[in-house]
Coordinates of C-alpha atoms (C1' of nucleotides) in Angstrom, one line a residue:
Chain A
X9 CA -28.1 11.6 -37.4
X10 CA -25.2 9.2 -37.9
X11 CA -24.1 8.3 -34.4
X12 CA -23.7 4.7 -33.4
X13 CA -21.1 2.3 -35.0
X14 CA -22.2 -1.1 -33.8
X15 CA -19.9 -4.0 -33.3
X16 CA -16.5 -3.5 -34.9
X17 CA -14.6 -6.5 -33.5
X18 CA -11.3 -4.9 -34.0
X19 CA -10.5 -6.7 -30.9
X20 CA -11.8 -9.7 -29.1
X21 CA -13.3 -9.2 -25.6
X22 CA -10.1 -10.4 -24.0
X23 CA -8.0 -8.1 -26.1
X24 CA -10.2 -5.2 -25.3
X25 CA -9.9 -5.9 -21.6
X26 CA -6.2 -6.0 -21.9
X27 CA -6.2 -2.8 -23.9
X28 CA -8.2 -1.0 -21.3
X29 CA -6.2 -2.4 -18.3
X30 CA -2.9 -1.5 -20.0
X31 CA -3.9 2.0 -20.9
X32 CA -5.6 2.5 -17.5
X33 CA -2.5 1.3 -15.6
X34 CA -0.3 3.7 -17.5
X35 CA -2.7 6.5 -16.8
X36 CA -2.8 5.8 -13.0
X37 CA 1.0 5.7 -13.0
X38 CA 1.1 9.1 -14.7
X39 CA -1.6 11.1 -12.9
X40 CA -2.5 9.0 -9.8
X41 CA -6.0 8.0 -8.7
X42 CA -7.0 11.6 -8.2
X43 CA -6.4 12.5 -11.9
X44 CA -7.7 9.2 -13.2
X45 CA -10.6 9.3 -15.7
X46 CA -12.3 6.4 -17.5
X47 CA -13.1 8.8 -20.3
X48 CA -9.4 9.5 -20.8
X49 CA -8.7 5.8 -21.0
X50 CA -11.4 5.5 -23.6
X51 CA -9.9 8.4 -25.6
X52 CA -6.4 6.8 -25.5
X53 CA -7.5 3.4 -26.8
X54 CA -9.9 4.9 -29.4
X55 CA -13.1 3.5 -28.0
X56 CA -16.0 5.3 -26.5
X57 CA -16.9 5.8 -22.9
X58 CA -19.8 3.4 -23.2
X59 CA -17.4 0.5 -24.1
X60 CA -15.5 0.9 -20.8
X61 CA -18.8 0.6 -19.0
X62 CA -19.8 -2.4 -21.1
X63 CA -16.6 -4.2 -20.2
X64 CA -16.0 -3.3 -16.5
X65 CA -19.4 -2.1 -15.3
X66 CA -18.2 1.0 -13.5
X67 CA -15.2 3.2 -13.0
X68 CA -14.8 1.7 -9.5
X69 CA -14.6 -1.9 -10.8
X70 CA -12.1 -0.8 -13.4
X71 CA -10.0 0.8 -10.7
X72 CA -10.2 -2.4 -8.6
X73 CA -9.0 -4.4 -11.6
X74 CA -6.1 -1.9 -12.1
X75 CA -5.1 -2.2 -8.5
X76 CA -5.1 -5.9 -8.8
X77 CA -2.7 -5.5 -11.7
X78 CA -0.5 -3.4 -9.4
X79 CA -0.6 -6.1 -6.7
X80 CA 0.5 -8.7 -9.3
X81 CA 3.4 -6.5 -10.4
X82 CA 4.3 -5.9 -6.8
X83 CA 4.4 -9.7 -6.1
X84 CA 6.6 -10.3 -9.1
X85 CA 8.9 -7.5 -7.9
X86 CA 9.2 -9.1 -4.5
X87 CA 10.0 -12.5 -6.0
X88 CA 12.8 -10.9 -8.1
X89 CA 14.2 -9.3 -5.0
X90 CA 14.2 -12.6 -3.1
X91 CA 15.7 -14.4 -6.1
X92 CA 18.5 -11.7 -6.1
X93 CA 19.6 -12.2 -2.5
X94 CA 19.6 -15.9 -2.8
X95 CA 19.1 -18.6 -0.2
X96 CA 21.8 -17.4 2.2
X97 CA 21.1 -13.6 1.9
X98 CA 19.1 -11.5 4.3
X99 CA 15.7 -12.4 2.8
X100 CA 13.7 -10.5 5.4
X101 CA 15.6 -7.3 4.7
X102 CA 15.0 -7.9 1.0
X103 CA 11.3 -8.4 1.6
X104 CA 10.9 -5.1 3.6
X105 CA 13.1 -3.3 1.0
X106 CA 10.9 -4.7 -1.7
X107 CA 7.8 -3.4 0.0
X108 CA 9.2 0.1 0.4
X109 CA 10.9 0.2 -3.0
X110 CA 7.8 -0.7 -4.9
X111 CA 5.9 2.0 -3.1
X112 CA 8.7 4.5 -3.8
X113 CA 9.2 3.6 -7.4
X114 CA 5.5 3.3 -8.3
X115 CA 4.0 5.7 -5.8
X116 CA 0.9 6.3 -7.8
X117 CA 0.2 2.6 -8.2
X118 CA 0.8 2.0 -4.6
X119 CA -1.3 4.9 -3.2
X120 CA -4.1 4.0 -5.6
X121 CA -4.3 0.6 -4.0
X122 CA -4.9 2.0 -0.6
X123 CA -6.8 5.1 -1.4
X124 CA -9.5 3.4 -3.5
X125 CA -12.6 2.2 -1.7
X126 CA -15.3 0.1 -3.4
X127 CA -18.8 1.3 -2.9
X128 CA -20.5 -0.5 0.0
X129 CA -22.7 -2.6 -2.4
X130 CA -19.8 -3.7 -4.5
X131 CA -17.2 -6.4 -3.7
X132 CA -14.0 -7.7 -5.2
X133 CA -14.2 -10.2 -8.0
X134 CA -12.6 -13.6 -7.4
X135 CA -9.8 -12.8 -9.8
X136 CA -9.1 -9.6 -7.8
X137 CA -9.0 -11.5 -4.5
X138 CA -6.7 -14.1 -6.0
X139 CA -4.3 -11.5 -7.4
X140 CA -4.1 -9.7 -4.1
X141 CA -3.4 -12.9 -2.2
X142 CA -0.1 -13.5 -4.0
X143 CA 1.7 -11.0 -1.9
X144 CA 0.5 -12.5 1.4
X145 CA 1.6 -15.9 0.1
X146 CA 5.1 -14.8 -0.5
X147 CA 5.5 -13.3 2.9
X148 CA 4.0 -16.3 4.6
X149 CA 6.6 -18.6 2.9
X150 CA 9.4 -16.3 4.0
X151 CA 8.2 -16.1 7.6
X152 CA 8.0 -19.9 7.8
X153 CA 11.5 -20.1 6.4
X154 CA 12.8 -17.5 8.9
X155 CA 11.4 -19.5 11.7
X156 CA 12.3 -22.9 10.3
X157 CA 8.8 -23.9 10.7
X158 CA 6.1 -25.4 8.4
X159 CA 3.4 -23.0 7.2
X160 CA 0.8 -23.4 9.9
X161 CA -1.8 -21.1 11.5
X162 CA 0.8 -19.5 13.8
X163 CA 2.9 -18.5 10.8
X164 CA 0.0 -17.1 8.9
X165 CA -1.2 -15.1 11.9
X166 CA 2.2 -13.7 12.4
X167 CA 2.7 -12.9 8.7
X168 CA -0.5 -10.9 8.7
X169 CA 0.7 -8.8 11.6
X170 CA 4.1 -8.3 10.1
X171 CA 2.7 -7.1 6.8
X172 CA 0.5 -4.7 8.8
X173 CA 3.5 -3.4 10.7
X174 CA 5.6 -2.8 7.6
X175 CA 2.6 -1.3 5.8
X176 CA 2.0 1.2 8.6
X177 CA 5.6 2.4 8.4
X178 CA 5.5 2.5 4.6
X179 CA 2.2 4.4 4.5
X180 CA 3.5 7.0 6.9
X181 CA 6.7 7.3 4.9
X182 CA 4.9 7.8 1.6
X183 CA 2.2 9.9 3.0
X184 CA 4.6 12.3 4.7
X185 CA 3.4 11.7 8.2
X186 CA 6.7 10.0 9.1
X187 CA 8.7 13.1 8.2
X188 CA 6.1 15.3 9.8
X189 CA 6.7 13.5 13.1
X190 CA 10.4 14.1 12.6
X191 CA 11.4 10.6 11.5
X192 CA 14.1 9.8 9.0
X193 CA 14.5 6.1 8.0
X194 CA 11.1 4.4 8.1
X195 CA 12.3 1.3 6.3
X196 CA 15.1 0.6 8.8
X197 CA 12.6 1.1 11.7
X198 CA 10.1 -1.3 10.1
X199 CA 12.8 -3.9 9.6
X200 CA 13.8 -3.5 13.3
X201 CA 10.2 -4.2 14.3
X202 CA 10.0 -7.3 12.1
X203 CA 13.2 -8.7 13.6
X204 CA 12.0 -7.9 17.1
X205 CA 8.7 -9.8 16.6
X206 CA 10.3 -12.8 15.0
X207 CA 12.9 -13.1 17.7
X208 CA 10.2 -12.8 20.3
X209 CA 8.3 -15.7 18.7
X210 CA 11.5 -17.7 18.5
X211 CA 12.1 -17.3 22.2
X212 CA 8.5 -18.1 23.0
X213 CA 8.3 -21.4 21.2
X214 CA 11.7 -22.8 22.0
Chain B
X17 CA -29.7 40.6 -15.0
X18 CA -29.9 40.7 -11.3
X19 CA -27.4 38.2 -10.0
X20 CA -25.0 39.2 -7.3
X21 CA -25.8 40.1 -3.8
X22 CA -22.6 41.6 -2.4
X23 CA -21.5 41.5 1.1
X24 CA -24.1 40.5 3.6
X25 CA -22.2 40.2 6.8
X26 CA -24.7 37.9 8.3
X27 CA -21.5 36.4 9.9
X28 CA -18.0 37.5 10.6
X29 CA -15.2 35.8 8.8
X30 CA -14.5 33.6 11.8
X31 CA -18.2 32.6 12.2
X32 CA -18.3 31.8 8.5
X33 CA -15.2 29.6 8.8
X34 CA -16.8 27.8 11.7
X35 CA -20.0 27.4 9.8
X36 CA -18.3 25.9 6.8
X37 CA -16.1 23.6 8.9
X38 CA -19.0 22.4 11.0
X39 CA -21.3 21.7 8.0
X40 CA -18.3 20.1 6.1
X41 CA -17.4 17.9 8.9
X42 CA -20.9 16.6 9.2
X43 CA -21.0 16.0 5.5
X44 CA -17.8 14.0 5.5
X45 CA -19.2 11.9 8.4
X46 CA -22.3 11.2 6.4
X47 CA -21.0 10.5 2.9
X48 CA -17.3 10.1 3.2
X49 CA -14.6 11.8 1.3
X50 CA -15.8 10.2 -2.0
X51 CA -19.2 11.7 -1.7
X52 CA -18.0 15.0 -0.3
X53 CA -18.8 18.2 -2.3
X54 CA -17.9 21.8 -1.5
X55 CA -21.1 22.8 -3.4
X56 CA -23.2 20.7 -1.0
X57 CA -21.5 22.5 2.0
X58 CA -22.4 25.8 0.4
X59 CA -26.0 24.7 -0.1
X60 CA -26.4 23.6 3.5
X61 CA -25.1 26.8 5.0
X62 CA -27.0 29.0 2.6
X63 CA -24.0 30.6 0.9
X64 CA -22.8 30.3 -2.6
X65 CA -20.0 28.2 -4.0
X66 CA -17.8 31.2 -4.5
X67 CA -17.8 32.0 -0.7
X68 CA -16.3 28.6 0.1
X69 CA -13.5 29.4 -2.3
X70 CA -13.0 32.9 -0.9
X71 CA -12.6 31.5 2.6
X72 CA -10.6 28.3 2.0
X73 CA -9.0 28.8 -1.4
X74 CA -9.8 25.4 -2.8
X75 CA -11.7 22.2 -2.0
X76 CA -8.4 20.5 -1.1
X77 CA -7.5 23.1 1.5
X78 CA -11.0 22.9 3.0
X79 CA -10.7 19.1 3.2
X80 CA -7.3 19.5 4.9
X81 CA -8.9 21.8 7.5
X82 CA -11.7 19.3 8.0
X83 CA -9.2 16.5 8.5
X84 CA -7.4 18.6 11.0
X85 CA -10.7 18.9 12.9
X86 CA -10.9 15.1 12.9
X87 CA -7.4 14.9 14.3
X88 CA -8.3 17.3 17.1
X89 CA -11.5 15.3 17.9
X90 CA -9.4 12.1 17.9
X91 CA -6.9 13.5 20.3
X92 CA -9.7 14.7 22.6
X93 CA -11.2 11.2 22.4
X94 CA -7.9 9.6 23.4
X95 CA -7.5 11.9 26.3
X96 CA -10.9 10.9 27.6
X97 CA -10.1 7.3 27.3
X98 CA -6.9 7.7 29.2
X99 CA -8.7 9.7 31.8
X100 CA -11.2 6.9 32.2
X101 CA -8.7 4.2 32.9
X102 CA -6.8 6.4 35.4
X103 CA -3.3 6.2 36.6
X104 CA -3.2 2.6 37.5
X105 CA -5.2 1.2 34.6
X106 CA -3.8 -0.4 31.4
X107 CA -3.1 2.9 29.6
X108 CA -1.4 1.3 26.6
X109 CA -4.4 -0.9 26.0
X110 CA -6.6 2.2 26.3
X111 CA -4.5 4.0 23.8
X112 CA -4.7 1.2 21.2
X113 CA -8.4 0.8 21.9
X114 CA -8.8 4.5 21.4
X115 CA -7.1 4.4 18.1
X116 CA -9.3 1.6 16.8
X117 CA -12.5 2.9 18.4
X118 CA -12.2 6.3 16.8
X119 CA -11.6 4.7 13.4
X120 CA -14.6 2.3 13.9
X121 CA -17.0 4.9 15.3
X122 CA -16.0 7.7 12.9
X123 CA -14.9 5.6 9.9
X124 CA -15.6 8.3 7.3
X125 CA -13.6 10.9 9.3
X126 CA -10.8 8.5 9.8
X127 CA -10.6 7.2 6.2
X128 CA -10.8 10.8 4.9
X129 CA -7.7 11.7 6.9
X130 CA -5.6 9.0 5.2
X131 CA -7.3 9.0 1.7
X132 CA -6.8 12.7 1.1
X133 CA -3.7 13.9 -0.7
X134 CA -2.9 17.5 -1.1
X135 CA -1.8 18.6 -4.6
X136 CA 2.0 18.6 -4.9
X137 CA 2.2 22.4 -4.9
X138 CA 0.1 22.8 -1.7
X139 CA 1.3 22.2 1.8
X140 CA -0.4 22.0 5.2
X141 CA -1.0 25.3 7.0
X142 CA 0.7 25.7 10.4
X143 CA -2.6 25.4 12.2
X144 CA -3.1 22.1 10.4
X145 CA 0.3 20.8 11.4
X146 CA -0.2 21.8 15.0
X147 CA -3.6 20.1 15.2
X148 CA -2.2 16.9 13.8
X149 CA 0.7 16.9 16.2
X150 CA -1.6 16.6 19.2
X151 CA -2.1 12.9 18.7
X152 CA 1.7 12.3 18.5
X153 CA 2.2 14.2 21.7
X154 CA -0.3 12.1 23.6
X155 CA 1.4 8.9 22.5
X156 CA 4.9 10.2 23.3
X157 CA 3.8 11.0 26.9
X158 CA 2.3 7.6 27.4
X159 CA 5.3 5.7 26.0
X160 CA 7.6 7.7 28.3
X161 CA 5.3 6.8 31.2
X162 CA 5.3 3.1 30.2
X163 CA 9.0 3.1 30.1
X164 CA 9.4 5.3 33.2
X165 CA 11.7 7.5 31.3
X166 CA 11.8 11.2 30.4
X167 CA 10.6 12.3 27.0
X168 CA 13.9 12.1 25.0
X169 CA 14.8 11.3 21.4
X170 CA 14.6 7.5 22.0
X171 CA 11.0 7.8 23.3
X172 CA 10.0 10.0 20.4
X173 CA 11.6 7.6 17.9
X174 CA 9.9 4.7 19.5
X175 CA 6.5 6.3 19.7
X176 CA 6.6 7.2 16.0
X177 CA 7.2 3.5 15.2
X178 CA 4.5 2.3 17.5
X179 CA 1.9 4.7 16.0
X180 CA 2.9 3.3 12.6
X181 CA 2.5 -0.2 13.8
X182 CA -0.9 0.4 15.3
X183 CA -1.9 2.4 12.2
X184 CA -1.0 -0.4 9.9
X185 CA -3.2 -2.9 11.8
X186 CA -6.0 -0.4 12.0
X187 CA -5.8 0.5 8.3
X188 CA -6.0 -3.1 7.3
X189 CA -8.9 -3.7 9.7
X190 CA -10.9 -0.8 8.4
X191 CA -10.0 -1.3 4.8
X192 CA -11.0 -5.0 4.9
X193 CA -7.5 -6.3 4.1
X194 CA -7.2 -7.9 7.5
X195 CA -10.3 -10.0 7.1
X196 CA -9.4 -10.8 3.5
X197 CA -6.2 -12.3 4.9
X198 CA -8.2 -14.4 7.3
X199 CA -7.5 -12.4 10.4
X200 CA -10.0 -11.8 13.2
X201 CA -8.9 -9.4 16.0
X202 CA -6.6 -6.8 14.6
X203 CA -6.7 -4.7 17.7
X204 CA -5.5 -7.4 20.0
X205 CA -2.7 -8.2 17.5
X206 CA -1.7 -4.6 17.4
X207 CA -1.6 -4.4 21.2
X208 CA 0.6 -7.5 21.3
X209 CA 3.1 -5.9 18.9
X210 CA 3.2 -2.7 21.1
X211 CA 3.8 -4.7 24.3
X212 CA 6.5 -6.8 22.5
X213 CA 8.4 -3.7 21.3
X214 CA 8.2 -2.0 24.7
X215 CA 9.4 -5.0 26.5
X216 CA 12.3 -5.4 24.0
X217 CA 13.3 -1.8 24.7
X218 CA 13.0 -2.4 28.5
X219 CA 15.4 -5.4 28.3
X220 CA 17.7 -3.5 26.0
X221 CA 18.3 -0.4 28.2
X222 CA 18.4 -2.2 31.5
Chain C
dA1 C1' -27.1 -15.4 -51.9
dT2 C1' -30.3 -13.3 -49.2
dC3 C1' -32.5 -12.2 -45.1
dA4 C1' -33.5 -12.0 -40.1
dT5 C1' -31.4 -12.0 -35.9
dC6 C1' -28.4 -10.6 -32.5
dA7 C1' -25.3 -8.1 -29.6
dA8 C1' -21.1 -4.9 -29.5
dA9 C1' -20.3 -0.3 -29.7
dT10 C1' -21.7 4.3 -29.8
dG11 C1' -22.3 9.1 -27.9
dA12 C1' -25.7 12.6 -26.8
dG13 C1' -28.0 13.6 -22.6
dC14 C1' -28.1 14.0 -17.8
dA15 C1' -26.8 15.5 -13.3
dC16 C1' -23.1 16.5 -11.0
dC17 C1' -18.3 18.4 -9.9
dG18 C1' -14.4 22.4 -8.9
dT19 C1' -12.8 26.8 -10.2
dT20 C1' -12.9 31.5 -12.1
dC21 C1' -14.2 36.2 -12.2
dA22 C1' -17.0 40.3 -13.7
dA23 C1' -20.8 42.3 -11.6
dT24 C1' -23.1 43.8 -7.6
dA25 C1' -24.8 45.8 -3.3
dG26 C1' -24.1 46.4 1.7
dA27 C1' -21.0 48.5 4.9
dT28 C1' -17.7 52.0 5.7
dT29 C1' -15.5 56.3 5.2
dA30 C1' -15.2 61.2 3.7
Chain D
dT30 C1' -25.2 62.6 1.4
dA31 C1' -21.8 60.8 -1.8
dA32 C1' -17.8 58.0 -2.9
dT33 C1' -15.3 54.1 -1.9
dC34 C1' -14.4 49.6 -0.7
dT35 C1' -14.9 44.7 -0.5
dA36 C1' -17.6 40.5 0.7
dT37 C1' -20.5 37.8 -1.9
dT38 C1' -22.6 36.2 -5.8
dG39 C1' -23.6 32.7 -9.5
dA40 C1' -23.3 32.1 -14.6
dA41 C1' -19.9 30.2 -17.4
dC42 C1' -16.5 26.7 -18.5
dG43 C1' -14.5 22.5 -18.8
dG44 C1' -14.4 18.5 -16.9
dT45 C1' -16.5 13.9 -14.6
dG46 C1' -19.3 9.1 -14.4
dC47 C1' -23.3 6.8 -15.9
dT48 C1' -27.5 5.5 -19.0
dC49 C1' -29.7 3.8 -22.8
dA50 C1' -32.0 4.3 -27.5
dT51 C1' -29.8 3.6 -31.7
dT52 C1' -27.0 1.6 -35.1
dT53 C1' -24.4 -1.6 -37.6
dG54 C1' -21.2 -5.4 -38.3
dA55 C1' -21.2 -10.2 -37.7
dT56 C1' -23.6 -14.5 -37.4
dG57 C1' -26.9 -18.2 -38.5
dA58 C1' -30.9 -19.8 -41.1
dT59 C1' -33.2 -20.2 -45.2

DNA sequence: ATCATCAAATGAGCACCGTTCAATAGATTA
DNA sequence: TAATCTATTGAACGGTGCTCATTTGATGAT
């Protein structure tokens, strides 16, 4: 039997990782997490299933890496939106719009992030954690700016909660629960909640 | 070949449905949506795979029915919590605690609700929609009560947003994102947001 | 230049999954 | 009792993720 091919070195390890991530990210965008298959990724890049496992360890870890890639793209998208409105624009509205727009434009990427659960015995790699922190950082900076305050514990605590609030509205909007409950504009409602909270804090600490 | 057994009528159709739902719900509780298998449900109730498909049409529709069952249990749980605090207790706190407690005590049921996506060509049955509406109804009533107002469009709109807010905080808490961002008590934060919003509305319409 | 060593890549094999559908046998009706 | 009906079956099919003995290209030593 002539079965194994041994090391080919068509690509370096780093190139191979990028190849897999790139093809995998495109596949998630196309078919969503439900239709995702590590085998299909292997097929598309012309490597075998075994190679995917060699490089990423498991399908779950590959998906985690793909979701981190989505987070990074999302953070970049938010930065662009903020850049576009400029220093005097409505930066909070841009931030909320950026959250929703990313979810609407890249629904499969977005739902994959929140639908995927790592097995209990697995945890995020440091690279994954770092990538996912970018988004939080952007929001923290904007909240500090909106409150004319330095980035302190209060601002971080508040940002966390505001992200959760916007996320809840966005998750319901994308998942259909918002419409099921008879709602129309989830984004506007989310923005109203954000303004409300920030103005409550402003009153509080004045 | 001696293969098929034909109709046995050990159970009526309704009994069979209940048998499948009951075993399926227990299986989801045990292994989560990721480990769920319609074949395993069939095995546990002593019927064949084919029967599950005869009764529910597809694995996705079975899961939708199981999630509806979770919603109904959740609504009952909330009612108990409200009953327990009584008319003069902190009913809003009970509601938020009930939301979080259900998710914490029945994590697999809770995550299954939000992780599952019906295929694009399938939609919820009317029974499913009704079951899921129970929870909204409970919150609407409590919000009206908190504001000393009748149940009108304003109250419904507000309730929708408050559910989304609490959901966002709970989703992050259960999913680990809250801790990843350095947060500690998501429930307390969610309750603070709810109080804030309700007091803003009270000021507004006075 | 040759050889031994090493590790990257393979893919058949395994145990599972959901879905389909012809065959069957128990219940019902004639 | 016989004919009909239909609930139930489970093999078959095409997929999945994961494992690991095997192979072979590249590397380092002689």
